[in-house]
Coordinates of C-alpha atoms in Angstrom, one line a residue:
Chain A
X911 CA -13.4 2.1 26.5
X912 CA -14.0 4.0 23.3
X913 CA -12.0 2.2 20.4
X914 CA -9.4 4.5 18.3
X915 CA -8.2 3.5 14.7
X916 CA -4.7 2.2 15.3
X917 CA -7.3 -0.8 17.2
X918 CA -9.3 -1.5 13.7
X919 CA -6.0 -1.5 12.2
X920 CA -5.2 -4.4 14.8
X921 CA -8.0 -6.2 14.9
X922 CA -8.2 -6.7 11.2
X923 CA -4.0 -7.7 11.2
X924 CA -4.7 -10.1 14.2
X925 CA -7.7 -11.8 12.0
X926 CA -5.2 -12.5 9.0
X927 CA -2.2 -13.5 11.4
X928 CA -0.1 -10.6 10.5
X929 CA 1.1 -9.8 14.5
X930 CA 3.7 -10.8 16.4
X931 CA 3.3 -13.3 19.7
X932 CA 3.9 -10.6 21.7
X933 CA 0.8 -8.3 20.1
X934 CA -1.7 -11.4 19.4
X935 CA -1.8 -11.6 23.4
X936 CA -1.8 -8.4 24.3
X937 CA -4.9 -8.2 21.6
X938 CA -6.1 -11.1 23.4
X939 CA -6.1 -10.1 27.0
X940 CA -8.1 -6.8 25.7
X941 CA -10.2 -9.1 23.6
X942 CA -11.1 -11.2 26.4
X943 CA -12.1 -8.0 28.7
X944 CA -13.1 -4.6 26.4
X945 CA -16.8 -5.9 25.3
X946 CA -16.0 -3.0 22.4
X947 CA -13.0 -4.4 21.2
X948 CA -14.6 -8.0 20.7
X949 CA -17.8 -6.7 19.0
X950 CA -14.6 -5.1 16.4
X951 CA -13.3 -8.3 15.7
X952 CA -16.5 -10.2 14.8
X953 CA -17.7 -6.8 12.5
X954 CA -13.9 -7.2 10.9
X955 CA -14.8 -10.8 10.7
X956 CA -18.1 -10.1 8.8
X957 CA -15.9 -7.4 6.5
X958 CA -13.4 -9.9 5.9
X959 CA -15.9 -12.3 4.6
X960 CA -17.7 -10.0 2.6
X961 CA -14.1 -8.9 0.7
X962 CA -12.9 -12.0 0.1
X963 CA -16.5 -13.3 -1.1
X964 CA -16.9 -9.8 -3.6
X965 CA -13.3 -10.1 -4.8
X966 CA -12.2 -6.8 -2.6
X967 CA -8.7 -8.3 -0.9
X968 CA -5.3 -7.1 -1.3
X969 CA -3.6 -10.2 -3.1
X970 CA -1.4 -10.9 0.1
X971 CA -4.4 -10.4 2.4
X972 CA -6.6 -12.7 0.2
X973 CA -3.2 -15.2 0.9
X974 CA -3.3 -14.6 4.5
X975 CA -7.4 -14.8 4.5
X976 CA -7.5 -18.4 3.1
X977 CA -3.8 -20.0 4.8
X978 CA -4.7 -18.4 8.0
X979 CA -8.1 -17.1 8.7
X980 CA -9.6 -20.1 7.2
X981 CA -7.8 -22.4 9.1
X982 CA -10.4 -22.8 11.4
X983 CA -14.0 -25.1 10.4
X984 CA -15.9 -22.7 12.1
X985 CA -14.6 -20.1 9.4
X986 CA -15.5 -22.1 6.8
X987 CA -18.7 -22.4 7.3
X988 CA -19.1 -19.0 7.9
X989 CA -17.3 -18.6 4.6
X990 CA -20.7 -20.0 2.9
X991 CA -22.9 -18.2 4.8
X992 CA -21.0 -15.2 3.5
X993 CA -21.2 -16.4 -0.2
X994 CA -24.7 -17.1 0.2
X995 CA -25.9 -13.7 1.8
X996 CA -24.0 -12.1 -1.5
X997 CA -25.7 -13.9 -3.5
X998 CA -29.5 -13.2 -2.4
X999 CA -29.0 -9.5 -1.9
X1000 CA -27.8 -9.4 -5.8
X1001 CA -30.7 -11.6 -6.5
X1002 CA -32.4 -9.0 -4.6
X1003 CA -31.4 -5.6 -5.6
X1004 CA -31.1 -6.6 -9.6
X1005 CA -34.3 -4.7 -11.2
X1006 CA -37.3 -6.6 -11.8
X1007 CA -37.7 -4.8 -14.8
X1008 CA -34.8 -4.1 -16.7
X1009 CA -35.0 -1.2 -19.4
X1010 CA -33.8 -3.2 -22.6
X1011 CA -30.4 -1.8 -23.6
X1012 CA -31.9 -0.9 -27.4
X1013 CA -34.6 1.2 -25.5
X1014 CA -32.0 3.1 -23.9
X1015 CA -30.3 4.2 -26.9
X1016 CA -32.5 4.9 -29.1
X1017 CA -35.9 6.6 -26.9
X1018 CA -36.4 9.7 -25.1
X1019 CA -36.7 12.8 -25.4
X1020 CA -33.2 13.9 -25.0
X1021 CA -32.6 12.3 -28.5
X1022 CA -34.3 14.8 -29.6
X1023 CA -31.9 17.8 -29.8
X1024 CA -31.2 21.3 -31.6
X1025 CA -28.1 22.0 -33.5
X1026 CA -26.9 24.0 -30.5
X1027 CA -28.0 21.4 -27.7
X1028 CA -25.6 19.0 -30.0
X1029 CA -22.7 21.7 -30.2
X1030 CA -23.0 22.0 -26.1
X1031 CA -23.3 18.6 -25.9
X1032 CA -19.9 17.9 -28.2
X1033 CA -18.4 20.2 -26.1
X1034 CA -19.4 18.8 -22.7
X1035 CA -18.4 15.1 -23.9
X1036 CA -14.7 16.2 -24.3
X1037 CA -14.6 18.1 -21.1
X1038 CA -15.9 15.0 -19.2
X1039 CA -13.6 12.6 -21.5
X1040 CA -10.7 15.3 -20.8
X1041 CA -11.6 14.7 -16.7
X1042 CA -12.1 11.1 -17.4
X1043 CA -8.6 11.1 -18.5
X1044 CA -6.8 13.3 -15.9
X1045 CA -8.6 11.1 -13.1
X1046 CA -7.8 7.8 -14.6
X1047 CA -4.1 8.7 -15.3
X1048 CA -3.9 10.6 -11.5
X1049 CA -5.0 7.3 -9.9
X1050 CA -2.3 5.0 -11.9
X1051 CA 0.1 7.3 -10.3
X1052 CA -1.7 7.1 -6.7
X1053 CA -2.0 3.3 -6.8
X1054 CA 1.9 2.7 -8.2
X1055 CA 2.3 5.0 -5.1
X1056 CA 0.2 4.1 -2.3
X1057 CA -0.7 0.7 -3.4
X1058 CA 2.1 -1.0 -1.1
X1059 CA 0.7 -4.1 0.4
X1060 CA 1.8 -4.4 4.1
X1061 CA 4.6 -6.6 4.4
X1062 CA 3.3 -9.9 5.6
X1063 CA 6.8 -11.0 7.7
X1064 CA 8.2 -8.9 10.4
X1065 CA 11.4 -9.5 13.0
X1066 CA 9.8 -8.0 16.3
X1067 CA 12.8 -6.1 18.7
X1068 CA 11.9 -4.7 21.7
X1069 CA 13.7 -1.1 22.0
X1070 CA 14.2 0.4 25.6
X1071 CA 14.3 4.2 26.3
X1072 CA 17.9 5.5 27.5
X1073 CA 18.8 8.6 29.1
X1074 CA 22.4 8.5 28.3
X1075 CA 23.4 8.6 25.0
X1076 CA 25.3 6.1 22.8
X1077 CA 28.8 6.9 24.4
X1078 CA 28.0 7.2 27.9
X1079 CA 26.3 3.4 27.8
X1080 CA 23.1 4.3 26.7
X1081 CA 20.6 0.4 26.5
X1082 CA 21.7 -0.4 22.5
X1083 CA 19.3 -3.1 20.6
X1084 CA 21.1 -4.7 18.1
X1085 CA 19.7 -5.9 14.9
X1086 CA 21.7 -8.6 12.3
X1087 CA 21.5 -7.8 9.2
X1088 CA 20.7 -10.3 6.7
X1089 CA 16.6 -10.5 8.1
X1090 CA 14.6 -13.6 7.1
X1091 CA 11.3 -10.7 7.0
X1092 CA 10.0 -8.1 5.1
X1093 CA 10.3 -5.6 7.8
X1094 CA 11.5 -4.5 11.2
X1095 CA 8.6 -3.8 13.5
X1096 CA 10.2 -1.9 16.4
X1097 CA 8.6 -1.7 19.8
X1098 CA 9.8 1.7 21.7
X1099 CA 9.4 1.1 25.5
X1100 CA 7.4 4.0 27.1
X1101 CA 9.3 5.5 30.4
X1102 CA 5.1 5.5 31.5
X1103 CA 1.6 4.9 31.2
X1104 CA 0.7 6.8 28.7
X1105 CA -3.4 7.8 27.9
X1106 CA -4.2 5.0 25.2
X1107 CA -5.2 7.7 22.8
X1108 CA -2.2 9.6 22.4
X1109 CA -0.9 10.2 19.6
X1110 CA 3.0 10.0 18.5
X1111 CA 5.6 10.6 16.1
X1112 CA 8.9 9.0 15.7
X1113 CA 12.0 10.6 14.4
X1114 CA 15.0 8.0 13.1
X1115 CA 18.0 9.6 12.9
X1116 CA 21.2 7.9 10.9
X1117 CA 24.9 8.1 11.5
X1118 CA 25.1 9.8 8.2
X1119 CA 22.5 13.0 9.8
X1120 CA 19.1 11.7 8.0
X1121 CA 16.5 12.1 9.4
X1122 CA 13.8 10.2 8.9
X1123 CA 9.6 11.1 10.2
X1124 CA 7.8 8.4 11.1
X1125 CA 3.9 9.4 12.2
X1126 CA 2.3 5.8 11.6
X1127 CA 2.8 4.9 15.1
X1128 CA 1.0 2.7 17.3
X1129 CA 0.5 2.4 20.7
X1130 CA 0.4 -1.3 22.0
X1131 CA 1.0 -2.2 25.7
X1132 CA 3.0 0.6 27.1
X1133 CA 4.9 1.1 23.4
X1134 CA 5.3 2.9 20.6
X1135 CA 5.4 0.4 17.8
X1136 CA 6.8 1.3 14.5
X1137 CA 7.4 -0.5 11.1
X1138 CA 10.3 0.2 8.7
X1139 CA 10.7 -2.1 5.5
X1140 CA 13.8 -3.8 5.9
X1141 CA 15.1 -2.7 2.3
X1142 CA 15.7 0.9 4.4
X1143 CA 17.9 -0.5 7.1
X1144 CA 21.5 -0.6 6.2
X1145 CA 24.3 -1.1 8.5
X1146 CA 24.9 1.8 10.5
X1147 CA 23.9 3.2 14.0
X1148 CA 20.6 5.0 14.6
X1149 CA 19.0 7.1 17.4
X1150 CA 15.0 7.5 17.9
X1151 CA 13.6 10.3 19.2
X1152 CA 9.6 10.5 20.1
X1153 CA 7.3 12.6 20.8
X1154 CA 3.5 13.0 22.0
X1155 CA 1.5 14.7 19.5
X1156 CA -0.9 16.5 21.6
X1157 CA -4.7 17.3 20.1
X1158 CA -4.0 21.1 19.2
X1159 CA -0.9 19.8 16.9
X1160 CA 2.0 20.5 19.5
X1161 CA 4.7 18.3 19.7
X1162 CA 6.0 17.3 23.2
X1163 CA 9.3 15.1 23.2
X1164 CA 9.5 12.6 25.9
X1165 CA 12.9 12.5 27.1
X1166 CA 16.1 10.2 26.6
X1167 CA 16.7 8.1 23.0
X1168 CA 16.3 4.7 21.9
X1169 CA 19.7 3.1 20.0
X1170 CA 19.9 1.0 17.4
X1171 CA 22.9 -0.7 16.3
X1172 CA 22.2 -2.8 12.8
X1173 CA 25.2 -4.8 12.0
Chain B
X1439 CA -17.8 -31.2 28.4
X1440 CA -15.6 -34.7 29.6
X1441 CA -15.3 -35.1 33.6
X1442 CA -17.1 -32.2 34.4
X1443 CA -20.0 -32.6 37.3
X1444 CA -22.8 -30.6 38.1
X1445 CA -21.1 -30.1 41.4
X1446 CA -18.0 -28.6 40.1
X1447 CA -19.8 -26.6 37.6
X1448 CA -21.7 -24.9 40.2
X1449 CA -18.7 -24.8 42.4
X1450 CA -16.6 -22.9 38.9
X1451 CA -19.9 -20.5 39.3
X1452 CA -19.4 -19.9 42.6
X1453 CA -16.0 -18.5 41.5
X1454 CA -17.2 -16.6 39.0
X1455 CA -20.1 -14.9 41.2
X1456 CA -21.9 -15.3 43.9
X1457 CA -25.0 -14.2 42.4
X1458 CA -25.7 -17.2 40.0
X1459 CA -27.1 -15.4 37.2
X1460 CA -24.1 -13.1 37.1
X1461 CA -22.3 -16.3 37.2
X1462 CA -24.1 -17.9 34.3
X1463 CA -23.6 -14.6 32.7
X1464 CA -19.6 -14.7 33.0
X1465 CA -18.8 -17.9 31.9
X1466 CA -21.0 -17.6 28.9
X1467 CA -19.4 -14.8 28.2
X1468 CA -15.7 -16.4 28.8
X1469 CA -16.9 -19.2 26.9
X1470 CA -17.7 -17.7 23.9
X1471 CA -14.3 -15.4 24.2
X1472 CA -12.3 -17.9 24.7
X1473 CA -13.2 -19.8 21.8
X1474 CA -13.4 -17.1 19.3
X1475 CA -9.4 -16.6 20.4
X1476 CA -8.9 -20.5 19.5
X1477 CA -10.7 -19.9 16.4
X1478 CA -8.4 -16.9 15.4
X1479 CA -5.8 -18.9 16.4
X1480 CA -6.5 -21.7 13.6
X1481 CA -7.5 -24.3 16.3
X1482 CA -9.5 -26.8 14.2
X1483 CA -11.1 -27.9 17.6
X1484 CA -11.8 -25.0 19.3
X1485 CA -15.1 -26.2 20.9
X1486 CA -13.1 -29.3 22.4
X1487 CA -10.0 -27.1 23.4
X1488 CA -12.5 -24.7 25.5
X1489 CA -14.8 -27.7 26.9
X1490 CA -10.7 -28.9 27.8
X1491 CA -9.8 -25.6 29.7
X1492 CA -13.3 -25.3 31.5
X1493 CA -12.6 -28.9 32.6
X1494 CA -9.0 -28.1 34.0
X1495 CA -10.4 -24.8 35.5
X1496 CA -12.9 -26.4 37.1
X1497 CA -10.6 -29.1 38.7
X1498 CA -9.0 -26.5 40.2
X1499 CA -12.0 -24.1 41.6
X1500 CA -10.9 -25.2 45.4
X1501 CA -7.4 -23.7 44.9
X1502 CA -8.5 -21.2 43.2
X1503 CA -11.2 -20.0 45.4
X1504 CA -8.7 -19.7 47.9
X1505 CA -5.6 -18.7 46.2
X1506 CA -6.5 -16.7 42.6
X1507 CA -6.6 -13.1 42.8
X1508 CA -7.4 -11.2 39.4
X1509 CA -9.7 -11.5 36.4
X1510 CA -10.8 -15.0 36.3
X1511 CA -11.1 -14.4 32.3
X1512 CA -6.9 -14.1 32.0
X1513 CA -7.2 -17.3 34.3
X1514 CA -8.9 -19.2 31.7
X1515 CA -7.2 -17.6 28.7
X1516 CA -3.8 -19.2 30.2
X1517 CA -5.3 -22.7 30.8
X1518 CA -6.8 -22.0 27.5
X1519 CA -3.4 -21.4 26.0
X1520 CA -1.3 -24.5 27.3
X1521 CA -4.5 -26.9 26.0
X1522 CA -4.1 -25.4 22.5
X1523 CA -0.4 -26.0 22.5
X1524 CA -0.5 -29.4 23.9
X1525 CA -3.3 -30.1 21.1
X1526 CA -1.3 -28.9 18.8
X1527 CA 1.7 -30.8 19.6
X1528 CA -1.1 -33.8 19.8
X1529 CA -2.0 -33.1 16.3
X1530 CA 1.2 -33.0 14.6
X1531 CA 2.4 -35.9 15.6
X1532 CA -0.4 -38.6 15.2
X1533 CA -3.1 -37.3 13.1
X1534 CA -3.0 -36.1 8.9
X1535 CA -4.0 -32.5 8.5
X1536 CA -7.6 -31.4 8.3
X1537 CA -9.5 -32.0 5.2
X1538 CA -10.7 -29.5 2.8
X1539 CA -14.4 -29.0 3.9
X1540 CA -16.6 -29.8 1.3
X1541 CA -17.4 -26.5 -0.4
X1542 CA -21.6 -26.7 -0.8
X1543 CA -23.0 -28.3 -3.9
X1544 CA -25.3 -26.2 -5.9
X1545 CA -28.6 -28.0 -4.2
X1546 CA -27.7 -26.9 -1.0
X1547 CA -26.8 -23.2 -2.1
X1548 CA -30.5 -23.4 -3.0
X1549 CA -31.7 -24.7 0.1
X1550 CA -29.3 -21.7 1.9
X1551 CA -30.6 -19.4 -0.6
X1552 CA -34.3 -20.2 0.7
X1553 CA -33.6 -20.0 4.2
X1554 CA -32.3 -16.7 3.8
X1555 CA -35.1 -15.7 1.7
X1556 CA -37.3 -17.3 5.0
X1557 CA -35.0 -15.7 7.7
X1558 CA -35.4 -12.4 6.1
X1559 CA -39.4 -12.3 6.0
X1560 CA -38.8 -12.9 9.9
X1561 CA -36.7 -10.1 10.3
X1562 CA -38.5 -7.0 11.1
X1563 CA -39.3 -5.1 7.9
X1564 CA -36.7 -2.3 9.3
X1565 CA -33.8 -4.7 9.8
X1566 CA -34.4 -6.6 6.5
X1567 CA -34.0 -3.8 4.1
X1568 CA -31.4 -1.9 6.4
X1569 CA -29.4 -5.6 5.8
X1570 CA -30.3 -5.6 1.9
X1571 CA -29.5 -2.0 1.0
X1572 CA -26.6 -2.3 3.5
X1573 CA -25.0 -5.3 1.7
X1574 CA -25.5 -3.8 -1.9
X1575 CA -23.2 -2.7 -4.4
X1576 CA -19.7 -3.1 -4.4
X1577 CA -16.5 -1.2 -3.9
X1578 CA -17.1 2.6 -4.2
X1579 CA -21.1 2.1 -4.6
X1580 CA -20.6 0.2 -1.4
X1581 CA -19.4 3.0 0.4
X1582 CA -21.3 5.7 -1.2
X1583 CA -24.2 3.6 -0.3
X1584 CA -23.3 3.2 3.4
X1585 CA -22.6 6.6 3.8
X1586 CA -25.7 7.9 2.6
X1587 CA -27.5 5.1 4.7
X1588 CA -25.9 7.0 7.5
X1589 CA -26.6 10.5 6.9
X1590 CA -30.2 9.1 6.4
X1591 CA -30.7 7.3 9.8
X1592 CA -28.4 10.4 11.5
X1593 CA -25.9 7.7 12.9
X1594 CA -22.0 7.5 12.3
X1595 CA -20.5 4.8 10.3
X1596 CA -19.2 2.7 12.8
X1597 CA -22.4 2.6 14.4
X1598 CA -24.5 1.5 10.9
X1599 CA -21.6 -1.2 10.7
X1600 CA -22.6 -2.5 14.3
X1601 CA -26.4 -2.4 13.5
X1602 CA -25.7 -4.1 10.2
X1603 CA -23.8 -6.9 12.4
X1604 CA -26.3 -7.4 14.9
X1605 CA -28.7 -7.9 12.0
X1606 CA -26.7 -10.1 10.0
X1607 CA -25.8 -12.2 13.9
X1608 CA -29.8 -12.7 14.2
X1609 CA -30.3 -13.7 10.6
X1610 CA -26.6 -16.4 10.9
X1611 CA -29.0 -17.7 13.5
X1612 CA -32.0 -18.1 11.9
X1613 CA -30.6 -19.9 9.2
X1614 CA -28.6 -22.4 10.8
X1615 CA -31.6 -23.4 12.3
X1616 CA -33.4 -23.8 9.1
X1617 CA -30.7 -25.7 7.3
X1618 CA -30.7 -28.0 10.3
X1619 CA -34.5 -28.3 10.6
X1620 CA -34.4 -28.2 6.3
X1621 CA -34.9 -32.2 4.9
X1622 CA -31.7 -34.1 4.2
X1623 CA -31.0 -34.4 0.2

């Protein structure tokens, strides 16, 4: 079975201990049969060695990479390997002959310029410094915005399809509010098997009418699994609705709601 | 592996296949599974765990021979499952935590450093600068560098990624063996 990306994005939160019980099994039962899925995790194993070793984690990956993925010897070892492999290829790949800087400077023949060349090349310098600047300030603003670490504690709930609605006795799962987690990770039973590679979108809909569109969703075990951080749940009821995005971009809604109650 | 006789291990092949290289085959490859779960797991004994399950399995090929229906695998992985709790719960109550390993002194980075040097003259010239070039640079280089390496072999990402692994698997083992076969400082 061909592997889609909600899997890599699986494999590489199983490795650092960021699933629930419930999804570490299910990983594990596919694990222990897709040959696909198991070459994944040890490539992700490799990449998570390499990240750690070249400085590339998230700081609350890097956490979960040493206090869980190195709980294991076997990782540890690996962990030097890892070191050591970075280590020869920049031993490797460093010039054997490096230009001294001075040489750089002050040789060549592009020193050698007319008054115009220098004019153009005044000009060019602030364009690029004028780029430079838009780029560096537009990806401040991208990293304060997309920059979010995943949270690293989630309260799993299971959340069962109804075809009634809330009144008539529709199946309601209750959450308590205060949560000892970062965030909810909500797991919307499927009425039926459902092709592995379909793709969803959840709409979360608040007493007060907001709506809310939810299109990271993954599809684990016969459900829909979504996160919400659990700074946006306040007390309150709330109704799911979701729907199979199909490959030419139509939406198909699969009957009946799922209720939540957070109290 | 503890109690485990040659008669039951060929009896636990049986299970697995009736063809005993397909057998061989399957619990090699359950083997390895298995423990790479325990591993993920944090199981600081994995190897004993899994030698554990196969020895609890195997204690239980009659039954299962006759009873089991399924995918011996999810058979295994349960056994598997219970040992690692149990050792666990072993664990926490009578022994101290697992030291900090060692981390390497800087004689035997050396000695690491020339067996990969060795391991990579071994490789086939192909692998070992697909493995140097694939490893180099970091962040964005890195992934400039990996795409180009793509377009240039006319393979997708994912499948460089895999080639790099496999290469990377063969050269772990080569230098494993040469640290092993490498005189003691």
């Amino acid at each position: 079975m061909s592997l889609n990306r909600n899997d890599l994005i699986l494999i590489r939160q199983y490795l650092l201990g960021q699933l629930a019980e419930e999804e570490q099994q299910a990983i594990e039962h596919r694990l222990l049969r897709e040959d696909a899925l198991f070459e994944e995790l040890e490539v992700t194993e490799d990449e998570l060695f390499d990240e750690y070793v070249a400085d590339e984690l998230t700081p609350v990956d890097r956490k979960q990479f040493e206090q869980y993925f190195l709980s294991a010897p076997e990782r540890r070892r690996e962990l030097e390997f890892a070191g050591g492999l970075h280590q020869y290829v920049a031993k490797k790949t460093v010039p054997e002959n490096p230009i001294p800087r001075s040489l750089k400077v002050t040789q060549g023949p592009w020193l050698e310029r007319t008054p115009l060349e220098g004019i153009v090349q005044k000009q060019l310098f602030r364009m690029v410094a004028i780029v430079a600047f838009v780029v560096v300030i537009g990806g401040v603003i991208w990293f304060i915005q997309h920059d979010r670490h995943p949270p690293t504690i989630y309260a799993a709930f299971t959340v069962n399809i109804s075809s009634n609605n809330r009144a008539d006795g529709g199946a309601v799962t209750e959450i308590k509010l205060p949560l000892a987690a970062d965030a909810v990770r909500l797991h919307l039973k499927l009425p039926e098997a459902l092709d592995q590679t379909a793709r969803f979108r959840v709409e979360l809909l608040k007493e007060s009418g907001e709506t809310l569109n939810i299109e990271r969703v993954a599809l684990i075990e016969h459900a829909a699994v979504i996160e919400l951080p659990a700074a946006q749940l306040s007390r309150g009821q709330y109704a799911l609705k979701l729907y199979v995005v199909k490959p030419d971009g139509t939406e198909e809604r699969i009957n009946g709601s799922y209720f939540l109650s957070v109290k | 592996m503890g109690d485990l006789t040659k008669e039951r291990f060929d009896q636990l092949l049986g299970w697995l296949d009736a063809d005993r290289d397909a057998a061989a085959l399957k619990y090699e490859r359950i083997r390895l599974r298995i423990t790479k779960v325990l591993v993920s797991r944090g199981c600081c004994e994995a190897e004993t765990c899994v030698d554990e399950t196969i020895d609890r399995v195997a204690a239980k090929t009659d039954w299962l021979i006759l009873n089991y229906v399924g995918d011996p695998t999810l058979y295994f992985y349960g056994v598997a499952q219970r040992v690692h709790k149990e050792h666990l719960r072993k664990t926490f109550r009578s022994d101290p935590p697992p030291t900090e390993m060692d981390p390497m002194n800087s004689e035997e980075r050396e000695q690491l450093l020339d067996c990969l040097d060795a391991c990579m003259e071994h490789l086939p010239e192909d692998n070992a600068s697909l493995a140097i070039r694939y490893y180099e640079g970091e962040k964005q280089a890195k992934i400039y560098n990996r795409k180009k390496m793509a377009a240039e072999l006319e393979i997708t990402l994912d499948a460089l990624r895999i080639r790099a692994h496999r290469i990377r698997l063969e050269l772990k083992k080569c230098v494993l063996k040469c640290l092993e076969e490498a005189p003691a400082h």
